[in-house]
């Protein structure tokens, strides 16, 4: 086969282990998955109720323009309808942006370590990848980013808050960074965890859209909305950017049912507020736990934390599996010595803390 060269450098995405697999493999009755930053409270009850009673015309193609959801989101964010691009999850938006802007003559700048799909897609397109190491506390080194940007830079990826560290970039720092980036470089602000931010100083980047015509803000229904299974993400940018990105998008990339579910979900903002508050409460418990036990923990404004483990990260993850807890090993994420844990419900976190106590006792 005449595969494109880039495939020699990459491997298929390796998902974390499923609950069913771990139950079977370890002979457990109950397993808690805290590995993929899903919402432990599911989706809004109003959405679930709607899903249970909904029916669709299965023979009809979806609305490729997603007009109904588009109208509601445009109103929610106070943007033009032409400023929105929908993807099959924000994963697909990353692919669309890469396909539209990256190629062998370009480079792309991102943090190391950050969401792996930026580099994955850039490799497929044959672009040069410029990775800027995070600072010691897991923050983006924005000065380092500026130094790396040159004439050939097409896309800059800012994951804010960052996955896997959870850090939020102070709004003033980010804004003064944006002021310095050349206006023909697309700056992607991937805000998959936006709904979990509680920092009172945080400024919603949607308010910057008029000032910066070269930003693209990515949001998703997969995290706080609890709709990962339906795969709806979106980008908001200047309409001239969306027009170009739309040339690359497949015509029916979101299915009809998922579009309707997302539309229902944005009617229930009370559920998002409730999840934000519950997550914040539980995130504080992680901070307190780490402080009491003198374990290192990165500052997080998301629904996950990176917490230190006493021995090899893969060994620690394996021990946690024996205790019925699926977490993400830092070795796979590029942060050895830590595991990434999705913040669960109170009960799930109780179980996690007990298992962590055992982990540190055994050393
Ligand atoms: C930072 C970040 N961006 C994008 C995504 C992709 O989300 P989705 O494709 O489900 O919208 C994720 C998922 O974990 C993520 O952590």
Tab-separated table of C-alpha atoms and ligand atoms in Angstrom:
chain	number	residue	atom	x	y	z
A	1	UNK	CA	0.000	0.000	0.000
A	2	UNK	CA	1.111	3.535	-0.680
A	3	UNK	CA	0.418	4.975	2.768
A	4	UNK	CA	1.211	8.608	3.368
A	5	UNK	CA	4.624	8.879	5.051
A	6	UNK	CA	3.248	10.502	8.207
A	7	UNK	CA	1.557	7.249	9.249
A	8	UNK	CA	4.968	5.758	10.047
A	9	UNK	CA	5.277	8.261	12.896
A	10	UNK	CA	1.889	7.826	14.546
A	11	UNK	CA	-0.151	5.152	16.268
A	12	UNK	CA	-3.931	4.854	16.517
A	13	UNK	CA	-5.582	6.532	19.529
A	14	UNK	CA	-5.491	4.137	22.473
A	15	UNK	CA	-8.570	4.603	24.632
A	16	UNK	CA	-8.485	4.002	28.370
A	17	UNK	CA	-9.875	0.709	29.685
A	18	UNK	CA	-13.627	0.272	29.795
A	19	UNK	CA	-15.590	-0.504	32.974
A	20	UNK	CA	-16.775	-3.854	31.520
A	21	UNK	CA	-13.210	-4.890	30.644
A	22	UNK	CA	-11.892	-4.077	34.150
A	23	UNK	CA	-14.825	-5.831	35.886
A	24	UNK	CA	-14.133	-8.972	33.883
A	25	UNK	CA	-10.338	-8.888	34.041
A	26	UNK	CA	-10.044	-8.239	37.786
A	27	UNK	CA	-13.179	-10.164	38.865
A	28	UNK	CA	-14.688	-7.056	40.486
A	29	UNK	CA	-18.335	-6.269	41.208
A	30	UNK	CA	-18.080	-2.551	40.822
A	31	UNK	CA	-15.676	-0.302	38.946
A	32	UNK	CA	-15.493	3.494	38.886
A	33	UNK	CA	-14.111	5.137	35.729
A	34	UNK	CA	-12.290	8.363	36.505
A	35	UNK	CA	-10.186	8.382	33.354
A	36	UNK	CA	-11.868	10.362	30.570
A	37	UNK	CA	-13.094	13.540	32.298
A	38	UNK	CA	-16.722	12.610	31.812
A	39	UNK	CA	-19.457	14.126	33.950
A	40	UNK	CA	-20.105	11.789	36.941
A	41	UNK	CA	-23.652	13.192	37.199
A	42	UNK	CA	-24.538	12.263	33.594
A	43	UNK	CA	-26.575	14.723	31.568
A	44	UNK	CA	-29.399	16.962	32.816
A	45	UNK	CA	-32.513	14.995	33.890
A	46	UNK	CA	-34.548	17.229	31.535
A	47	UNK	CA	-32.316	16.078	28.651
A	48	UNK	CA	-32.537	12.413	29.658
A	49	UNK	CA	-36.328	12.680	29.813
A	50	UNK	CA	-36.388	14.189	26.333
A	51	UNK	CA	-34.052	11.464	25.002
A	52	UNK	CA	-36.320	8.745	26.412
A	53	UNK	CA	-39.355	10.071	24.583
A	54	UNK	CA	-37.803	11.437	21.373
A	55	UNK	CA	-38.198	9.978	17.936
A	56	UNK	CA	-36.640	11.029	14.626
A	57	UNK	CA	-37.129	10.348	10.945
A	58	UNK	CA	-34.290	7.888	10.490
A	59	UNK	CA	-34.469	7.989	6.689
A	60	UNK	CA	-33.831	11.759	6.475
A	61	UNK	CA	-30.303	13.213	6.389
A	62	UNK	CA	-29.446	15.597	9.231
A	63	UNK	CA	-29.633	19.349	8.691
A	64	UNK	CA	-26.081	19.933	7.472
A	65	UNK	CA	-26.295	23.556	8.589
A	66	UNK	CA	-27.533	22.612	12.091
A	67	UNK	CA	-29.779	25.670	11.820
A	68	UNK	CA	-31.807	25.175	14.955
A	69	UNK	CA	-28.896	24.530	17.322
A	70	UNK	CA	-26.885	27.221	15.535
A	71	UNK	CA	-29.567	29.828	16.216
A	72	UNK	CA	-29.735	28.977	19.901
A	73	UNK	CA	-25.950	28.929	20.385
A	74	UNK	CA	-25.540	32.207	18.484
A	75	UNK	CA	-28.025	33.778	20.860
A	76	UNK	CA	-26.379	32.227	23.935
A	77	UNK	CA	-22.946	33.574	23.007
A	78	UNK	CA	-24.126	36.795	21.369
A	79	UNK	CA	-22.397	35.988	18.060
A	80	UNK	CA	-23.344	35.921	14.401
A	81	UNK	CA	-24.820	32.594	13.202
A	82	UNK	CA	-22.026	32.494	10.613
A	83	UNK	CA	-19.438	32.538	13.393
A	84	UNK	CA	-20.119	28.917	14.414
A	85	UNK	CA	-18.715	25.653	13.063
A	86	UNK	CA	-19.988	22.326	14.401
A	87	UNK	CA	-17.870	19.222	14.666
A	88	UNK	CA	-18.365	15.606	15.603
A	89	UNK	CA	-16.940	16.447	18.988
A	90	UNK	CA	-14.329	19.180	19.235
A	91	UNK	CA	-11.929	16.409	18.160
A	92	UNK	CA	-13.271	16.848	14.650
A	93	UNK	CA	-12.820	20.616	14.810
A	94	UNK	CA	-9.125	20.020	15.580
A	95	UNK	CA	-8.965	17.833	12.471
A	96	UNK	CA	-10.798	20.393	10.311
A	97	UNK	CA	-8.519	23.238	11.432
A	98	UNK	CA	-5.418	21.128	10.807
A	99	UNK	CA	-6.583	20.050	7.372
A	100	UNK	CA	-7.456	23.611	6.387
A	101	UNK	CA	-4.297	25.318	7.635
A	102	UNK	CA	-1.435	22.858	8.092
A	103	UNK	CA	0.866	21.289	5.547
A	104	UNK	CA	4.546	20.518	4.896
A	105	UNK	CA	5.417	24.216	4.472
A	106	UNK	CA	3.946	25.297	7.797
A	107	UNK	CA	4.664	24.917	11.475
A	108	UNK	CA	2.338	24.787	14.449
A	109	UNK	CA	3.029	25.745	18.057
A	110	UNK	CA	1.669	23.988	21.131
A	111	UNK	CA	2.558	23.189	24.731
A	112	UNK	CA	4.274	20.027	25.867
A	113	UNK	CA	2.357	18.483	27.430
A	114	UNK	CA	-1.120	19.224	26.149
A	115	UNK	CA	-4.098	17.612	24.411
A	116	UNK	CA	-2.457	15.056	22.072
A	117	UNK	CA	-4.805	15.486	19.133
A	118	UNK	CA	-3.151	18.777	18.111
A	119	UNK	CA	0.171	17.048	17.430
A	120	UNK	CA	-1.502	13.932	16.044
A	121	UNK	CA	-3.353	15.905	13.372
A	122	UNK	CA	-0.373	18.128	12.613
A	123	UNK	CA	1.745	15.029	11.956
A	124	UNK	CA	-0.842	13.681	9.511
A	125	UNK	CA	-0.740	16.978	7.616
A	126	UNK	CA	3.069	16.910	7.555
A	127	UNK	CA	3.509	20.193	9.455
A	128	UNK	CA	6.481	20.935	11.697
A	129	UNK	CA	5.494	20.732	15.358
A	130	UNK	CA	7.025	23.221	17.788
A	131	UNK	CA	6.422	22.106	21.345
A	132	UNK	CA	6.983	24.582	24.168
A	133	UNK	CA	7.575	22.895	27.545
A	134	UNK	CA	5.134	23.794	30.310
A	135	UNK	CA	6.505	25.754	33.243
A	136	UNK	CA	7.204	23.821	36.461
A	137	UNK	CA	3.701	24.389	37.753
A	138	UNK	CA	2.118	23.155	34.518
A	139	UNK	CA	1.407	26.542	32.977
A	140	UNK	CA	1.744	27.504	29.278
A	141	UNK	CA	4.995	29.421	28.677
A	142	UNK	CA	3.469	32.159	26.531
A	143	UNK	CA	6.779	33.999	26.031
A	144	UNK	CA	8.213	30.739	24.736
A	145	UNK	CA	5.252	30.512	22.348
A	146	UNK	CA	5.930	34.018	21.021
A	147	UNK	CA	9.569	33.187	20.397
A	148	UNK	CA	8.591	30.054	18.468
A	149	UNK	CA	6.134	31.809	16.148
A	150	UNK	CA	7.573	32.812	12.753
A	151	UNK	CA	6.462	33.488	9.181
A	152	UNK	CA	5.609	29.818	8.610
A	153	UNK	CA	3.465	29.436	11.740
A	154	UNK	CA	-0.125	28.733	10.749
A	155	UNK	CA	-1.801	27.562	13.976
A	156	UNK	CA	-1.102	28.050	17.677
A	157	UNK	CA	-2.907	25.741	20.114
A	158	UNK	CA	-3.751	26.999	23.580
A	159	UNK	CA	-5.552	24.479	25.742
A	160	UNK	CA	-7.160	26.548	28.456
A	161	UNK	CA	-7.526	25.105	31.009
A	162	UNK	CA	-4.833	22.698	29.910
A	163	UNK	CA	-5.335	18.955	29.630
A	164	UNK	CA	-3.659	17.129	31.401
A	165	UNK	CA	-2.414	19.656	33.983
A	166	UNK	CA	-5.738	21.468	34.567
A	167	UNK	CA	-4.109	24.918	34.813
A	168	UNK	CA	-5.981	28.026	33.719
A	169	UNK	CA	-4.004	30.853	32.086
A	170	UNK	CA	-4.648	34.181	33.843
A	171	UNK	CA	-6.886	36.215	31.496
A	172	UNK	CA	-4.578	39.272	31.471
A	173	UNK	CA	-1.614	37.124	30.407
A	174	UNK	CA	-3.590	35.474	27.641
A	175	UNK	CA	-4.961	38.757	26.354
A	176	UNK	CA	-1.550	40.410	26.178
A	177	UNK	CA	-0.247	37.276	24.404
A	178	UNK	CA	-3.023	37.565	21.801
A	179	UNK	CA	-2.096	41.196	21.231
A	180	UNK	CA	1.402	40.084	20.215
A	181	UNK	CA	0.524	37.192	17.889
A	182	UNK	CA	0.574	38.147	14.171
A	183	UNK	CA	-2.981	38.512	12.868
A	184	UNK	CA	-2.465	35.912	10.121
A	185	UNK	CA	-1.788	33.140	12.667
A	186	UNK	CA	-4.859	31.278	13.926
A	187	UNK	CA	-4.847	30.965	17.705
A	188	UNK	CA	-7.070	28.114	18.848
A	189	UNK	CA	-8.372	28.520	22.387
A	190	UNK	CA	-9.520	25.016	23.267
A	191	UNK	CA	-11.908	25.492	26.172
A	192	UNK	CA	-13.337	21.992	26.549
A	193	UNK	CA	-13.473	22.512	30.341
A	194	UNK	CA	-14.766	26.094	30.289
A	195	UNK	CA	-17.924	25.283	32.281
A	196	UNK	CA	-15.851	24.063	35.257
A	197	UNK	CA	-13.908	27.304	35.732
A	198	UNK	CA	-14.685	29.026	39.033
A	199	UNK	CA	-11.776	31.516	39.165
A	200	UNK	CA	-13.575	34.853	39.715
A	201	UNK	CA	-10.849	36.686	37.734
A	202	UNK	CA	-11.491	34.657	34.579
A	203	UNK	CA	-12.684	36.610	31.550
A	204	UNK	CA	-14.831	34.758	28.994
A	205	UNK	CA	-12.792	34.782	25.760
A	206	UNK	CA	-16.042	35.218	23.774
A	207	UNK	CA	-15.806	38.879	24.802
A	208	UNK	CA	-12.529	39.151	22.830
A	209	UNK	CA	-13.965	38.062	19.478
A	210	UNK	CA	-14.425	41.624	18.239
A	211	UNK	CA	-10.877	42.545	19.146
A	212	UNK	CA	-9.092	39.474	17.771
A	213	UNK	CA	-10.216	38.254	14.362
A	214	UNK	CA	-7.630	35.435	14.449
A	215	UNK	CA	-8.932	33.407	17.409
A	216	UNK	CA	-11.044	30.287	17.341
A	217	UNK	CA	-12.765	29.278	20.580
A	218	UNK	CA	-13.526	25.568	20.943
A	219	UNK	CA	-16.286	24.339	23.250
A	220	UNK	CA	-17.930	20.951	23.671
A	221	UNK	CA	-21.055	19.216	24.936
A	222	UNK	CA	-18.915	16.237	26.011
A	223	UNK	CA	-17.797	17.405	29.450
A	224	UNK	CA	-20.055	19.446	31.776
A	225	UNK	CA	-23.137	18.824	29.589
A	226	UNK	CA	-22.576	15.082	30.042
A	227	UNK	CA	-23.157	14.298	26.356
A	228	UNK	CA	-19.829	12.762	25.259
A	229	UNK	CA	-21.677	9.873	23.598
A	230	UNK	CA	-23.396	12.252	21.158
A	231	UNK	CA	-20.223	13.934	19.820
A	232	UNK	CA	-21.082	17.610	19.495
A	233	UNK	CA	-18.376	20.256	19.690
A	234	UNK	CA	-18.152	23.669	18.080
A	235	UNK	CA	-15.795	26.491	17.177
A	236	UNK	CA	-16.578	30.182	17.312
A	237	UNK	CA	-14.508	32.528	15.164
A	238	UNK	CA	-14.761	35.448	12.842
A	239	UNK	CA	-17.205	34.342	10.056
A	240	UNK	CA	-14.465	34.697	7.420
A	241	UNK	CA	-12.517	31.939	9.205
A	242	UNK	CA	-15.600	29.739	9.576
A	243	UNK	CA	-16.285	30.048	5.819
A	244	UNK	CA	-12.834	28.601	5.046
A	245	UNK	CA	-13.091	25.833	7.664
A	246	UNK	CA	-16.513	24.865	6.309
A	247	UNK	CA	-14.909	23.970	2.967
A	248	UNK	CA	-13.158	21.082	4.727
A	249	UNK	CA	-16.089	19.885	6.864
A	250	UNK	CA	-18.031	16.796	5.786
A	251	UNK	CA	-21.599	17.770	4.864
A	252	UNK	CA	-23.495	15.767	7.522
A	253	UNK	CA	-20.888	15.519	10.266
A	254	UNK	CA	-23.386	15.723	13.149
A	255	UNK	CA	-26.296	13.334	13.390
A	256	UNK	CA	-29.886	14.562	13.751
A	257	UNK	CA	-30.487	13.050	17.161
A	258	UNK	CA	-27.315	14.531	18.666
A	259	UNK	CA	-28.116	18.007	17.316
A	260	UNK	CA	-31.541	17.900	18.975
A	261	UNK	CA	-30.095	16.620	22.243
A	262	UNK	CA	-27.559	19.476	22.347
A	263	UNK	CA	-30.336	21.962	21.651
A	264	UNK	CA	-32.298	20.605	24.591
A	265	UNK	CA	-29.197	20.710	26.796
A	266	UNK	CA	-28.546	24.435	26.395
A	267	UNK	CA	-32.040	25.123	27.713
A	268	UNK	CA	-30.996	23.743	31.098
A	269	UNK	CA	-28.186	25.993	32.307
A	270	UNK	CA	-29.236	25.330	35.916
A	271	UNK	CA	-27.840	21.801	35.538
A	272	UNK	CA	-24.466	23.187	34.386
A	273	UNK	CA	-24.352	25.564	37.354
A	274	UNK	CA	-25.134	22.684	39.682
A	275	UNK	CA	-22.378	20.515	38.155
A	276	UNK	CA	-19.898	23.401	38.352
A	277	UNK	CA	-20.668	23.845	42.054
A	278	UNK	CA	-20.516	20.133	42.861
A	279	UNK	CA	-17.267	19.755	40.930
A	280	UNK	CA	-15.772	22.751	42.721
A	281	UNK	CA	-16.710	21.270	46.113
A	282	UNK	CA	-15.077	17.956	45.227
A	283	UNK	CA	-12.021	19.649	43.663
A	284	UNK	CA	-11.488	21.418	46.989
A	285	UNK	CA	-11.530	17.996	48.684
A	286	UNK	CA	-8.698	16.855	46.403
A	287	UNK	CA	-6.702	19.973	47.298
A	288	UNK	CA	-7.273	19.379	50.980
A	289	UNK	CA	-6.412	15.688	50.697
A	290	UNK	CA	-3.158	16.426	48.849
A	291	UNK	CA	-2.229	19.121	51.339
A	292	UNK	CA	-2.899	16.892	54.354
A	293	UNK	CA	-0.929	13.984	52.891
A	294	UNK	CA	1.792	16.188	51.451
A	295	UNK	CA	1.214	14.863	47.941
A	296	UNK	CA	1.853	17.065	44.891
A	297	UNK	CA	-1.191	18.190	42.958
A	298	UNK	CA	-1.393	20.588	40.011
A	299	UNK	CA	-3.729	23.586	40.293
A	300	UNK	CA	-6.878	22.680	38.418
A	301	UNK	CA	-9.836	24.664	37.104
A	302	UNK	CA	-11.293	21.589	35.419
A	303	UNK	CA	-13.071	18.370	36.362
A	304	UNK	CA	-9.802	16.455	36.706
A	305	UNK	CA	-6.627	16.656	38.757
A	306	UNK	CA	-3.071	15.454	38.270
A	307	UNK	CA	-1.981	13.870	41.534
A	308	UNK	CA	1.406	12.447	42.507
A	309	UNK	CA	1.889	8.709	43.042
A	310	UNK	CA	4.608	7.074	45.157
A	311	UNK	CA	6.026	4.611	42.645
A	312	UNK	CA	6.074	4.073	38.897
A	313	UNK	CA	2.939	5.595	37.422
A	314	UNK	CA	1.920	2.481	35.500
A	315	UNK	CA	2.378	0.351	38.641
A	316	UNK	CA	0.237	2.801	40.642
A	317	UNK	CA	-2.470	2.827	37.953
A	318	UNK	CA	-2.481	-0.969	37.957
A	319	UNK	CA	-2.868	-1.053	41.767
A	320	UNK	CA	-5.789	1.355	41.486
A	321	UNK	CA	-7.375	-0.946	38.891
A	322	UNK	CA	-7.237	-3.778	41.440
A	323	UNK	CA	-9.210	-1.450	43.733
A	324	UNK	CA	-11.808	-0.913	41.010
A	325	UNK	CA	-10.661	2.557	39.956
A	326	UNK	CA	-9.728	3.446	36.387
A	327	UNK	CA	-7.492	6.536	36.179
A	328	UNK	CA	-5.128	7.734	33.453
A	329	UNK	CA	-1.440	6.998	33.912
A	330	UNK	CA	0.802	10.054	33.619
A	331	UNK	CA	3.286	7.963	31.630
A	332	UNK	CA	0.809	7.861	28.759
A	333	UNK	CA	0.177	11.603	29.123
A	334	UNK	CA	3.789	12.722	29.290
A	335	UNK	CA	3.724	13.540	33.029
A	336	UNK	CA	5.398	10.579	34.763
A	337	UNK	CA	5.024	10.385	38.543
A	338	UNK	CA	1.394	11.533	38.405
A	339	UNK	CA	-1.982	10.085	37.533
A	340	UNK	CA	-4.805	12.089	36.014
A	341	UNK	CA	-8.005	11.562	37.941
A	342	UNK	CA	-11.426	12.755	36.819
A	343	UNK	CA	-13.169	14.369	39.779
A	344	UNK	CA	-16.060	12.056	40.572
A	345	UNK	CA	-19.089	12.262	42.839
A	346	UNK	CA	-18.549	12.468	46.604
A	347	UNK	CA	-18.930	8.707	46.962
A	348	UNK	CA	-16.588	7.919	44.055
A	349	UNK	CA	-13.955	10.272	45.458
A	350	UNK	CA	-14.252	8.658	48.924
A	351	UNK	CA	-13.328	5.389	47.261
A	352	UNK	CA	-10.452	7.057	45.423
A	353	UNK	CA	-9.022	8.611	48.605
A	354	UNK	CA	-9.162	5.265	50.416
A	355	UNK	CA	-7.327	3.584	47.547
A	356	UNK	CA	-4.775	6.415	47.452
A	357	UNK	CA	-4.149	5.998	51.183
A	358	UNK	CA	-3.330	2.339	50.546
A	359	UNK	CA	-1.129	3.253	47.590
A	360	UNK	CA	1.006	5.623	49.643
A	361	UNK	CA	1.094	3.280	52.669
A	362	UNK	CA	2.458	0.450	50.519
A	363	UNK	CA	4.871	2.885	48.843
B	1	LIG	C1	-8.749	19.707	25.841
B	1	LIG	C2	-9.680	18.849	25.067
B	1	LIG	N1	-10.074	19.250	23.868
B	1	LIG	C3	-10.915	18.507	23.131
B	1	LIG	C4	-11.384	17.307	23.601
B	1	LIG	C5	-12.284	16.501	22.722
B	1	LIG	O1	-13.583	16.538	23.189
B	1	LIG	P1	-14.809	16.116	22.299
B	1	LIG	O2	-14.288	15.639	20.980
B	1	LIG	O3	-15.495	15.045	23.049
B	1	LIG	O4	-15.643	17.356	22.143
B	1	LIG	C6	-11.005	16.844	24.854
B	1	LIG	C7	-11.468	15.551	25.357
B	1	LIG	O5	-11.017	14.988	26.297
B	1	LIG	C8	-10.117	17.634	25.610
B	1	LIG	O6	-9.680	17.255	26.815
